[in-house]
Short mmCIF file of C-alpha atoms and ligand atoms in Angstrom, two decimals:
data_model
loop_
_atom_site.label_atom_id
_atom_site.label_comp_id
_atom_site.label_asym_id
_atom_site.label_seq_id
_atom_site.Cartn_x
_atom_site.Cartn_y
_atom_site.Cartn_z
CA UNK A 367 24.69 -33.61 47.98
CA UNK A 368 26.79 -31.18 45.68
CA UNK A 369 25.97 -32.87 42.37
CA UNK A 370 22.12 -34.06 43.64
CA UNK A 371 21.46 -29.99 44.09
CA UNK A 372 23.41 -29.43 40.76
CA UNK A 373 20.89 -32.27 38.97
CA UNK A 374 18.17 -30.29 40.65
CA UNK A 375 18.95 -27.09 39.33
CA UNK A 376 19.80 -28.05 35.73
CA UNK A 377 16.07 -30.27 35.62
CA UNK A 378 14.62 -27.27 36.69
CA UNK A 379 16.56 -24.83 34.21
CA UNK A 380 15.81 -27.54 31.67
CA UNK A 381 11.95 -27.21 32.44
CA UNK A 382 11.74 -23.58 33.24
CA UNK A 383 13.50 -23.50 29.28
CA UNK A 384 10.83 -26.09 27.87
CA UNK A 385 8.02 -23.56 29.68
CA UNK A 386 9.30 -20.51 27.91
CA UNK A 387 9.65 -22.43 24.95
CA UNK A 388 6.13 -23.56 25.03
CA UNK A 389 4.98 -19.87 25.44
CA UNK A 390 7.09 -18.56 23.11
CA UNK A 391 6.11 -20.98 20.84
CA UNK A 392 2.30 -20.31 20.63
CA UNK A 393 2.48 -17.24 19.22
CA UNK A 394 2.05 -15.51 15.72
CA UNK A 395 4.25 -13.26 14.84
CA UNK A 396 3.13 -11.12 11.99
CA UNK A 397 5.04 -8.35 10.62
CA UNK A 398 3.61 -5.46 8.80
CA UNK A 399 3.16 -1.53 8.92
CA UNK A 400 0.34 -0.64 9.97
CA UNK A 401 1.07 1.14 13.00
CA UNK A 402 -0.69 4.60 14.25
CA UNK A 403 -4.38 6.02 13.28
CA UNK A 404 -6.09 5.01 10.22
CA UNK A 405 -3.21 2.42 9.60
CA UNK A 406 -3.39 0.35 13.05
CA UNK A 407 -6.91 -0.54 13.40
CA UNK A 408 -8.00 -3.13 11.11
CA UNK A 409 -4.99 -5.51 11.93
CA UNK A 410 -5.94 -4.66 15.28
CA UNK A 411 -9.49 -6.48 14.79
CA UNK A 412 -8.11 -9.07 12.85
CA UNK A 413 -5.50 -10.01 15.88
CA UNK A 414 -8.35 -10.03 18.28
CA UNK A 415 -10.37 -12.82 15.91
CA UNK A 416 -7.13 -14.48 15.48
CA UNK A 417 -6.78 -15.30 19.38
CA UNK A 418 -10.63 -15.77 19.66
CA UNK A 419 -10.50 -18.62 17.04
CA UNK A 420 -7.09 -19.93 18.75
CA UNK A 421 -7.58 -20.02 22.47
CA UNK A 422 -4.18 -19.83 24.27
CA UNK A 423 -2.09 -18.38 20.83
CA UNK A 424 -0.79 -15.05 21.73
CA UNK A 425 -0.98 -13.02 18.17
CA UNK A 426 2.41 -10.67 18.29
CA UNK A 427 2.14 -7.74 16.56
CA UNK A 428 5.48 -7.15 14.94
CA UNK A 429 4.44 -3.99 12.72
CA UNK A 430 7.75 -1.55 12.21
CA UNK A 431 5.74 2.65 11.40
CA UNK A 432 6.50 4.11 8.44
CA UNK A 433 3.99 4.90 5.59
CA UNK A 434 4.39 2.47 2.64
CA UNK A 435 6.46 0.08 4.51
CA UNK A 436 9.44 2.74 4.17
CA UNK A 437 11.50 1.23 7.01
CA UNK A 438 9.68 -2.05 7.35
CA UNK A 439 10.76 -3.17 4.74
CA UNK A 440 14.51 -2.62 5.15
CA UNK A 441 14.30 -3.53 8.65
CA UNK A 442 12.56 -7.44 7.38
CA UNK A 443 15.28 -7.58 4.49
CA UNK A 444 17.45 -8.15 7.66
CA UNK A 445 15.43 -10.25 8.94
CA UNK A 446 15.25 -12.63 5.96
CA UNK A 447 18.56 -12.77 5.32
CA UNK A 448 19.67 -13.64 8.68
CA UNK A 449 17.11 -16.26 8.73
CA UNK A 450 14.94 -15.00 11.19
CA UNK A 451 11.49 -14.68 9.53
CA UNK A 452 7.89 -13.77 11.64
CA UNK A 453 5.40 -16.02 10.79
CA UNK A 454 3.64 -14.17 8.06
CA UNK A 455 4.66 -10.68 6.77
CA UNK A 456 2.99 -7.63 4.38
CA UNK A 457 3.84 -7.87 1.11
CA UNK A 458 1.81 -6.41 -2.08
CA UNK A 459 0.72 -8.29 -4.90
CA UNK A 460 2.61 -8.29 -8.00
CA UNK A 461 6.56 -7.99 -8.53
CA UNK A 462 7.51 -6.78 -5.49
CA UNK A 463 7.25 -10.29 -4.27
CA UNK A 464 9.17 -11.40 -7.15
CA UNK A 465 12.80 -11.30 -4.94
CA UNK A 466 11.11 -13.79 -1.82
CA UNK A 467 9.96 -15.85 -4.63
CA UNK A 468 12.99 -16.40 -6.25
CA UNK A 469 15.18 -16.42 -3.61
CA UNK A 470 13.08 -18.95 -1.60
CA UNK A 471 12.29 -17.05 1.28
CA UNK A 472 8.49 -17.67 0.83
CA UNK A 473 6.30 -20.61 0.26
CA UNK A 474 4.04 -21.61 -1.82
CA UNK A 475 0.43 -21.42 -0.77
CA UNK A 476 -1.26 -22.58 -4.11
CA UNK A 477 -2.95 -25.78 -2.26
CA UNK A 478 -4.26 -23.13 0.42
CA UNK A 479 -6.38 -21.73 -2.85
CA UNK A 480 -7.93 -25.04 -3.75
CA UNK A 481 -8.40 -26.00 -0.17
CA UNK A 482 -10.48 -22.60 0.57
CA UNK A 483 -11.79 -22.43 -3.00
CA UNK A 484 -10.27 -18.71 -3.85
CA UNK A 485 -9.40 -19.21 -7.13
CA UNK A 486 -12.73 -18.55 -7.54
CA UNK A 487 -13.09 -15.69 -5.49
CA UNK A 488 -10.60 -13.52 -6.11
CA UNK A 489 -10.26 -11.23 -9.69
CA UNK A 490 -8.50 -12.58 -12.24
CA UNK A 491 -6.30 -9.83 -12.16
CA UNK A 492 -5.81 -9.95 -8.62
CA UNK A 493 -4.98 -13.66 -9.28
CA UNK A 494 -2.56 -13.04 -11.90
CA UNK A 495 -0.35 -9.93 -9.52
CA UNK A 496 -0.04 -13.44 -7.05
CA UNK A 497 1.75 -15.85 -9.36
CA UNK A 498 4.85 -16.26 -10.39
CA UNK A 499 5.84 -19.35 -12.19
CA UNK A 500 2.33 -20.83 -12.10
CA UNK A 501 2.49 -20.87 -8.23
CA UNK A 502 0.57 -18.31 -5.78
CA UNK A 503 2.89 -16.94 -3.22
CA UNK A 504 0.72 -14.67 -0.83
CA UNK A 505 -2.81 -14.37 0.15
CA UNK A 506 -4.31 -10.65 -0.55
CA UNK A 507 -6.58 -9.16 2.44
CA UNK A 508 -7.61 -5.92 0.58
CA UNK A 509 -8.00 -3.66 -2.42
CA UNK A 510 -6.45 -0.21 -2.29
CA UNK A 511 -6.67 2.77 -4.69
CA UNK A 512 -3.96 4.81 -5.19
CA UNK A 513 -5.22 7.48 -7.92
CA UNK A 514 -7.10 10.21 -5.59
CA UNK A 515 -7.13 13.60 -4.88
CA UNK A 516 -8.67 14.52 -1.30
CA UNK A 517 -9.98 17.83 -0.45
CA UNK A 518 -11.69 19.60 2.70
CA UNK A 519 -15.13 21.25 0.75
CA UNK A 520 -15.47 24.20 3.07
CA UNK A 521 -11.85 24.77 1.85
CA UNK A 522 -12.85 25.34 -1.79
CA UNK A 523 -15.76 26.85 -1.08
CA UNK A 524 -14.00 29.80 0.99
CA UNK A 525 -11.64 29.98 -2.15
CA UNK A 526 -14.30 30.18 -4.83
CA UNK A 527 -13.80 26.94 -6.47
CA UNK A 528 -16.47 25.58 -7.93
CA UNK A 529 -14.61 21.90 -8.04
CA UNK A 530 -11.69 19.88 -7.68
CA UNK A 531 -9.46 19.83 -10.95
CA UNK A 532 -10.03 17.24 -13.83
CA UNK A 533 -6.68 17.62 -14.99
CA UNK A 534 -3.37 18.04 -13.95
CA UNK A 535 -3.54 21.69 -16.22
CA UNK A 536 -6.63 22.69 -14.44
CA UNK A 537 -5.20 22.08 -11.31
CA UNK A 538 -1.89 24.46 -12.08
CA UNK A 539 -4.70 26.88 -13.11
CA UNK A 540 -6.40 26.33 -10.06
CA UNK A 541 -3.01 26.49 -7.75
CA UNK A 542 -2.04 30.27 -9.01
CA UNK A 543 -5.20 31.36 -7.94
CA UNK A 544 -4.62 29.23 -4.23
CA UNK A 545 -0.89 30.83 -4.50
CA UNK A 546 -2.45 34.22 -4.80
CA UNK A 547 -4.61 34.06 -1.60
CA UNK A 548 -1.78 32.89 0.32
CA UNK A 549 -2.62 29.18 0.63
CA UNK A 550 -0.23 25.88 -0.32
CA UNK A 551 -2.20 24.26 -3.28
CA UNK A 552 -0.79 20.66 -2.59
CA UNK A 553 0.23 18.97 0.24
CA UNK A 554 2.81 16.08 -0.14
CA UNK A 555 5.04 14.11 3.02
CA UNK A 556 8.28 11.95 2.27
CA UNK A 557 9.79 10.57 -0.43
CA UNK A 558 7.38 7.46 -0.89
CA UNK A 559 4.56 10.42 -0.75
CA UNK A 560 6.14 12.32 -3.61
CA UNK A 561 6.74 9.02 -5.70
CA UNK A 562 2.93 8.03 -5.12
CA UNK A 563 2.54 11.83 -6.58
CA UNK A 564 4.73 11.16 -9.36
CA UNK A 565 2.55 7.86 -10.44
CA UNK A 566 -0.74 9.74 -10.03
CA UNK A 567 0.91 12.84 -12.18
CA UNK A 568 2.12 9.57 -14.83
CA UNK A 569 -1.25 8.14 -14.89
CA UNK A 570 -3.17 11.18 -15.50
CA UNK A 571 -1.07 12.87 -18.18
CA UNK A 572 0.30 9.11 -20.06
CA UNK A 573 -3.30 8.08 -19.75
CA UNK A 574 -3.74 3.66 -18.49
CA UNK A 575 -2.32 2.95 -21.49
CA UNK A 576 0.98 5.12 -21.96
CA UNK A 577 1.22 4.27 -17.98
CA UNK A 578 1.41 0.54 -18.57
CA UNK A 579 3.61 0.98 -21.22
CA UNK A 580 6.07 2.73 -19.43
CA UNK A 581 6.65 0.25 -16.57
CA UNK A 582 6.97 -2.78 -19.55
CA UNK A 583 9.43 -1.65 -20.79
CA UNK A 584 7.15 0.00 -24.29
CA UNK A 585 7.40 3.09 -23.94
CA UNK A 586 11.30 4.91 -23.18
CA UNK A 587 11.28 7.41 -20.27
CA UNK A 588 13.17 9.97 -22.31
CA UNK A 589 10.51 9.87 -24.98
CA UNK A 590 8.83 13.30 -25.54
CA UNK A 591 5.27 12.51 -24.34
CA UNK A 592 7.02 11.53 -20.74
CA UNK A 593 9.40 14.23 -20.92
CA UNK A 594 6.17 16.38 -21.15
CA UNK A 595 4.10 14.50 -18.41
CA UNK A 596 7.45 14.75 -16.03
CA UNK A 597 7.82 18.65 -16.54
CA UNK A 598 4.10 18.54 -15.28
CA UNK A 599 5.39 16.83 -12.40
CA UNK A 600 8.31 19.26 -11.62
CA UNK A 601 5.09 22.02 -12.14
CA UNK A 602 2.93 20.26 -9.45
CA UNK A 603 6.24 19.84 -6.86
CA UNK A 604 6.67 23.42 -7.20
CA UNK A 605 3.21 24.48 -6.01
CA UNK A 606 3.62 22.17 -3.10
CA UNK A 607 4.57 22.41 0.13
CA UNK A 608 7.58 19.72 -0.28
CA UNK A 609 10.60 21.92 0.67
CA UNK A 610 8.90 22.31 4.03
CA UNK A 611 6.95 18.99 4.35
CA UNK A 612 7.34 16.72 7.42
CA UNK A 613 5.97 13.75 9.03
CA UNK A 614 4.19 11.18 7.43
CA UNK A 615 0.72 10.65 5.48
CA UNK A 616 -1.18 12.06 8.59
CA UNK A 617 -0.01 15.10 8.57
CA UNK A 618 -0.17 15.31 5.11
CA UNK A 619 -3.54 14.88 5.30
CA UNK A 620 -4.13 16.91 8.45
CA UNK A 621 -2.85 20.09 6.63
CA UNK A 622 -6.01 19.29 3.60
CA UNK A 623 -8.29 18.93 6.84
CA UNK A 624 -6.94 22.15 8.67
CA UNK A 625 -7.07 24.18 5.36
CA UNK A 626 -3.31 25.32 5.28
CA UNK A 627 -3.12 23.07 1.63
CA UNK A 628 -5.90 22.69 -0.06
CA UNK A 629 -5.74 19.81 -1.98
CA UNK A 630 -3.40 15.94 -1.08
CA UNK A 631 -2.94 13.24 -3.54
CA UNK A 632 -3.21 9.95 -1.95
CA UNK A 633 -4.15 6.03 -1.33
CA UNK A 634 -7.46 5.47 -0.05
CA UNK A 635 -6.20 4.52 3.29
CA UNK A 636 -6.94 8.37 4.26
CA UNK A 637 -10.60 7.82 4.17
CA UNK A 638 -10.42 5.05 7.36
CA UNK A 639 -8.14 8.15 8.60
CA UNK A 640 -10.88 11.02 8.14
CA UNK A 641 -13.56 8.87 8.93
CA UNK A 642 -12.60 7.33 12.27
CA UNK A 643 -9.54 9.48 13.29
CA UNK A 644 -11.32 12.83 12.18
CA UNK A 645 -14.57 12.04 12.46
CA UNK A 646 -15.06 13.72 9.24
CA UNK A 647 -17.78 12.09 6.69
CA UNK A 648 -17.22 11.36 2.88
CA UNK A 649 -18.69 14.47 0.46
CA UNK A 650 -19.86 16.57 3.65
CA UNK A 651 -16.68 17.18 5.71
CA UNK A 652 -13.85 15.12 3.42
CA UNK A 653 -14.21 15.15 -0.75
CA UNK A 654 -12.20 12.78 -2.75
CA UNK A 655 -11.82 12.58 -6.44
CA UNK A 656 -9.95 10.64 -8.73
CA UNK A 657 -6.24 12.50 -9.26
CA UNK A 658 -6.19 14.85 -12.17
CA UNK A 659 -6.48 13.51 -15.53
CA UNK A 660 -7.64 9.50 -14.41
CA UNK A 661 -11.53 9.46 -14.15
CA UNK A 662 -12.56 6.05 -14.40
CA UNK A 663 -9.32 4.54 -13.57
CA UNK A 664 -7.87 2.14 -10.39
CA UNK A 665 -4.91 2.45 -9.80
CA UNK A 666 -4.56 -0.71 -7.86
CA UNK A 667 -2.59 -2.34 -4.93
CA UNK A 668 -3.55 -5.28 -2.61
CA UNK A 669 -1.90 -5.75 0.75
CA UNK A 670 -0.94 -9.60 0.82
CA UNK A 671 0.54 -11.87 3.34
CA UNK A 672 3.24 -14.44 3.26
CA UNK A 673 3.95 -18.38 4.25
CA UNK A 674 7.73 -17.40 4.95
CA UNK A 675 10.70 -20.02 4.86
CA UNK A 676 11.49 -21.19 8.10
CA UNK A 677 8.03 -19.69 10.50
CA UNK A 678 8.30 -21.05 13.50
CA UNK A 679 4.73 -22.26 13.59
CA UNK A 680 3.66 -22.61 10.02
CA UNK A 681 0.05 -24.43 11.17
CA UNK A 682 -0.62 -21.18 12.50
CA UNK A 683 0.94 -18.57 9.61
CA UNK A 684 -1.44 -20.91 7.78
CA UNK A 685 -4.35 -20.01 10.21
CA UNK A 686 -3.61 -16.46 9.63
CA UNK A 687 -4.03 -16.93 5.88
CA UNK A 688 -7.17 -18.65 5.93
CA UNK A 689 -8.29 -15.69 8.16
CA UNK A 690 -6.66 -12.81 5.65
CA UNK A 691 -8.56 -15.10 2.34
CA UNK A 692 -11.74 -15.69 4.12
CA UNK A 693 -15.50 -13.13 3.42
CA UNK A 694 -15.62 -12.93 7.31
CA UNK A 695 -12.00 -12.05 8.16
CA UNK A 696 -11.94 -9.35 4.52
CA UNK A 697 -15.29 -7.83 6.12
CA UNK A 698 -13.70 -7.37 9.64
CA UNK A 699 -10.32 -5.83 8.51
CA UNK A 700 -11.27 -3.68 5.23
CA UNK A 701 -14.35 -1.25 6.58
CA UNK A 702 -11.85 -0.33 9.13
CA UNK A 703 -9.02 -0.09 6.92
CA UNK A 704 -10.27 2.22 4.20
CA UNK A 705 -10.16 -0.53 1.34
CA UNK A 706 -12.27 -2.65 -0.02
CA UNK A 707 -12.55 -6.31 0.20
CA UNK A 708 -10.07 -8.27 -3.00
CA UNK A 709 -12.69 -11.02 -2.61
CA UNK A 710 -15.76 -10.67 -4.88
CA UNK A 711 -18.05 -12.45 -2.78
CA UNK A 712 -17.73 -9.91 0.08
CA UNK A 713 -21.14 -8.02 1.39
CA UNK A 714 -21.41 -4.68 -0.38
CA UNK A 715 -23.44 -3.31 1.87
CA UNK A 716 -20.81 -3.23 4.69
CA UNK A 717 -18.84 -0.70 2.46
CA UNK A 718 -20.47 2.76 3.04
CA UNK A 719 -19.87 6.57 2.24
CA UNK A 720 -16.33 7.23 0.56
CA UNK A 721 -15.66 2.60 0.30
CA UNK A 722 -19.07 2.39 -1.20
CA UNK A 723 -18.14 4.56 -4.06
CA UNK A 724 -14.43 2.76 -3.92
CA UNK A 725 -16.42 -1.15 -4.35
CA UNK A 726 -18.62 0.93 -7.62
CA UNK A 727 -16.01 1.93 -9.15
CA UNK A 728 -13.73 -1.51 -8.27
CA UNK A 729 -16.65 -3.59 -9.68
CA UNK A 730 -17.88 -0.90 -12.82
CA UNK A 731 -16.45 -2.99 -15.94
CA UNK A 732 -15.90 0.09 -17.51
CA UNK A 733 -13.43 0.81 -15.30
CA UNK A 734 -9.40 0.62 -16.02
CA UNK A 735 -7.77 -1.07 -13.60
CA UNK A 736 -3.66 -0.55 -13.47
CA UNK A 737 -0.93 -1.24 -10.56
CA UNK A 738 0.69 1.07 -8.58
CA UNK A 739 4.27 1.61 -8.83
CA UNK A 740 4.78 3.07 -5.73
CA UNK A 741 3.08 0.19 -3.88
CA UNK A 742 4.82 -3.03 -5.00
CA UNK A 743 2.67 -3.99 -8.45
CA UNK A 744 4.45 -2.61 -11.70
CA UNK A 745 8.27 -2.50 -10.85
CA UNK A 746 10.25 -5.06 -9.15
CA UNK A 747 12.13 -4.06 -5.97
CA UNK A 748 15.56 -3.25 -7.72
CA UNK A 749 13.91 -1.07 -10.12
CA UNK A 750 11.78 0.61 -7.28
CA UNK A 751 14.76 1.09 -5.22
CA UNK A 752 16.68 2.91 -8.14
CA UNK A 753 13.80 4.72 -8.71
CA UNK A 754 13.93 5.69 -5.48
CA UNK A 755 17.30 7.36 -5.69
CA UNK A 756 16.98 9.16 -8.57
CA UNK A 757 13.92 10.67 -8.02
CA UNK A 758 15.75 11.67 -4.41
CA UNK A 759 17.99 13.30 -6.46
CA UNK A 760 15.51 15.13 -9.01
CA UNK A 761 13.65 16.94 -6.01
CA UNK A 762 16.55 18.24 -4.77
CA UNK A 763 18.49 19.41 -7.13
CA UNK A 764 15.51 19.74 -10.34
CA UNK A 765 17.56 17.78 -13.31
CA UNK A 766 14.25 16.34 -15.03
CA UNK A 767 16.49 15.03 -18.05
CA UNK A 768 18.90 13.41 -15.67
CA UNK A 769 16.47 11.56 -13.83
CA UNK A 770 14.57 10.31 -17.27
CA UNK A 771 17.76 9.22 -18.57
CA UNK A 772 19.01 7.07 -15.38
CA UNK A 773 15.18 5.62 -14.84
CA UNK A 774 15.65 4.64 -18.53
CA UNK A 775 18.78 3.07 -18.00
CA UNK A 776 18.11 1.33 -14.76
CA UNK A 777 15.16 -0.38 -15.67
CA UNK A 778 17.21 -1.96 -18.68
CA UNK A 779 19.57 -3.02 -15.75
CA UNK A 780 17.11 -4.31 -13.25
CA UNK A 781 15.08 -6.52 -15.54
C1 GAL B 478 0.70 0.99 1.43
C2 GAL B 478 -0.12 -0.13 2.01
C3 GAL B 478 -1.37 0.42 2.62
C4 GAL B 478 -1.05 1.55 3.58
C5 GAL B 478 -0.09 2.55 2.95
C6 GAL B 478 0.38 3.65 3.87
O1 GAL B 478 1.88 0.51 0.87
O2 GAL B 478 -0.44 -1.02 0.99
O3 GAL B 478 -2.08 -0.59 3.27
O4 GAL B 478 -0.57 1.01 4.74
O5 GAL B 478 1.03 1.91 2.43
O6 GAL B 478 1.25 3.19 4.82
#
């Protein structure tokens, strides 16, 4: 009777474990940060077609806060090295996937491109930022721009300005005269925020060219001309609010909306912010410009996801893919987003107000496109990292030669 109640119990452990195995094992898990307003609600869309189109898979939502992916992506580093991947996870296009890649923590999804047909869909560019090795490693879901400068137009026009700054010396012009009538001229949040800064300040004094240069290695951080463009930096740092800045990109952006700052360099993901978290519309209540000094340049990123090593359901990371790649899936997520669609198939006409400008400006072939350092495309993640440090270091303590020298000499060592 003793051992017959014993079998009974261990058959029905043994079941009860196959049950919760079953569950468990219909389910997506994809990692990523876009949590909170203007971040949260165009994976939020895409999860909801996901399950739709796979009745009885539960999509989990594994995204870690943090603007930039500034503690997702420590918190996933764990992850990967103790084998325990999600199913897909946020990457960007272009050397920050170079580490996964190499130390084979991602698969490659080149047969996913012919099968769907995006080699033909997606920019060249684009295309390029994906492979490593002649293999694609990620599928890209968007198109961000880094390079802008966002302002609140009642805000000038109480302050007499007739418009935002071209240039980065316009705008220290235009930031004693803000000083003056007791106002912050720029608003900036944590680190990643002032590094973003730091690009845009790069961009716009370096010019594309001298930019590009820099991050391959052409063009020596200790040389004059970026000596120059970095004291414009320090310049800009000092007539922000940084030595009193907290919280993240909202807030950043709430202090442009409020009028305590007047002006906020930052990714386009603030417009899906304004627009649906503010309410505010795009050249009424919000203005955005490119940042000082980069007219009719795009400073790029794309948000990509992953086939990881070892996903527990790889038929459905796959799924997910297809979904990220596809015109209906790009046209769901990116109007809500606040980027535009990395497919150039995708119906303009979804992209209004401040995106319809972004998709002009993407497509113009006038325009410049570069990749953002601060966002995964132009330096790998050692290089980032040391970056990272040192300009730590720089805003507290002001060393500008310091900082160009160890840049210099860490991007020799992180090659
Ligand atoms: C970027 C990411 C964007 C947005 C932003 C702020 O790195 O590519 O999609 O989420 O960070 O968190």
């Amino acid at each position: 009777m003793a051992i017959a109640s014993l079998l009974l119990v261990s058959l029905l452990a043994g079941l009860s474990m196959c049950a919760i195995r079953g569950a468990s094992n219909d389910q997506l898990e994809v990692y990523s940060w876009w949590t909170g307003p203007g971040e949260e609600e165009g994976l939020a869309a895409m999860a909801k077609a996901f399950e739709a189109a796979n009745p009885g898979v539960r999509f989990v939502n594994a995204a870690v806060s943090g603007g930039a992916g500034s503690n997702a992506k420590a918190i996933l580093a764990s992850r990967l090295l103790a084998n325990d991947p999600p199913d897909s996870y946020q990457r960007h296009a272009g050397l920050e996937l170079l580490d996964d890649v190499r130390s084979g923590k991602v698969h490659d999804v080149s047969d996913l491109y012919d099968e769907q047909g995006w080699r033909e869909v997606f920019p060249k560019g684009l295309l390029d930022n994906l492979t490593i090795d002649g293999k694609i490693y990620a599928v890209p879901v968007n198109i961000h721009r880094a390079n802008l400068l966002w302002y609140n137009p009642q805000t000038l026009r109480d302050l007499g300005i007739q418009e935002p700054p071209k240039n980065w010396a316009e705008f220290l012009a235009q930031a004693e005269a803000i000083q003056a009538k007791g106002k912050v001229a720029l608003a900036v949040g944590p680190e990643w925020t002032q590094k973003h800064l730091m690009e845009t300040v790069l961009l716009g004094e370096l010019g594309p060219n001298g930019y590009e240069s820099l991050f391959n290695g052409n063009l020596a951080w200790t040389t004059p001309q970026v000596s120059s463009a970095l004291d414009t930096f320090a310049k800009v740092l000092a007539v922000s609010d940084v030595k009193s800045a907290s919280g993240d990109w909202q807030p950043q952006i709430d202090r442009v909306v409020q009028g305590s700052a007047v002006y906020a360099v930052m990714g386009d993901w603030a417009s899906n912010y304004l627009e649906q978290t503010k309410k505010l519309r795009f050249g009424e209540t919000y203005g955005a410009v490119a940042s000082p000094g980069t007219d009719g340049v795009y400073d790029f990123l794309s948000d990509s996801f992953t086939l990881p090593t070892g996903a527990r359901r790889p038929d459905l990371s796959r799924k997910w893919l297809v979904e990220c790649g596809s015109a209906a899936g790009q046209n769901l997520f990116n109007p809500l987003k606040g980027s535009i669609p990395a497919r150039t198939d995708a119906d303009a006409a979804l992209y209004q107000g401040y995106l319809g400008w972004a998709l002009q400006q993407w497509r113009d072939p006038k325009t410049r496109i570069v990749g953002s350092l601060t966002h995964g495309v132009v330096a790998n993640n050692a290089y980032n990292a040391e970056i990272d440090s040192a300009l730590g270091l720089f805003v507290q303590h002001g060393d500008l030669g310091k900082f160009a020298r160890t840049v210099q000499q860490q991007f020799r060592e992180t090659q």
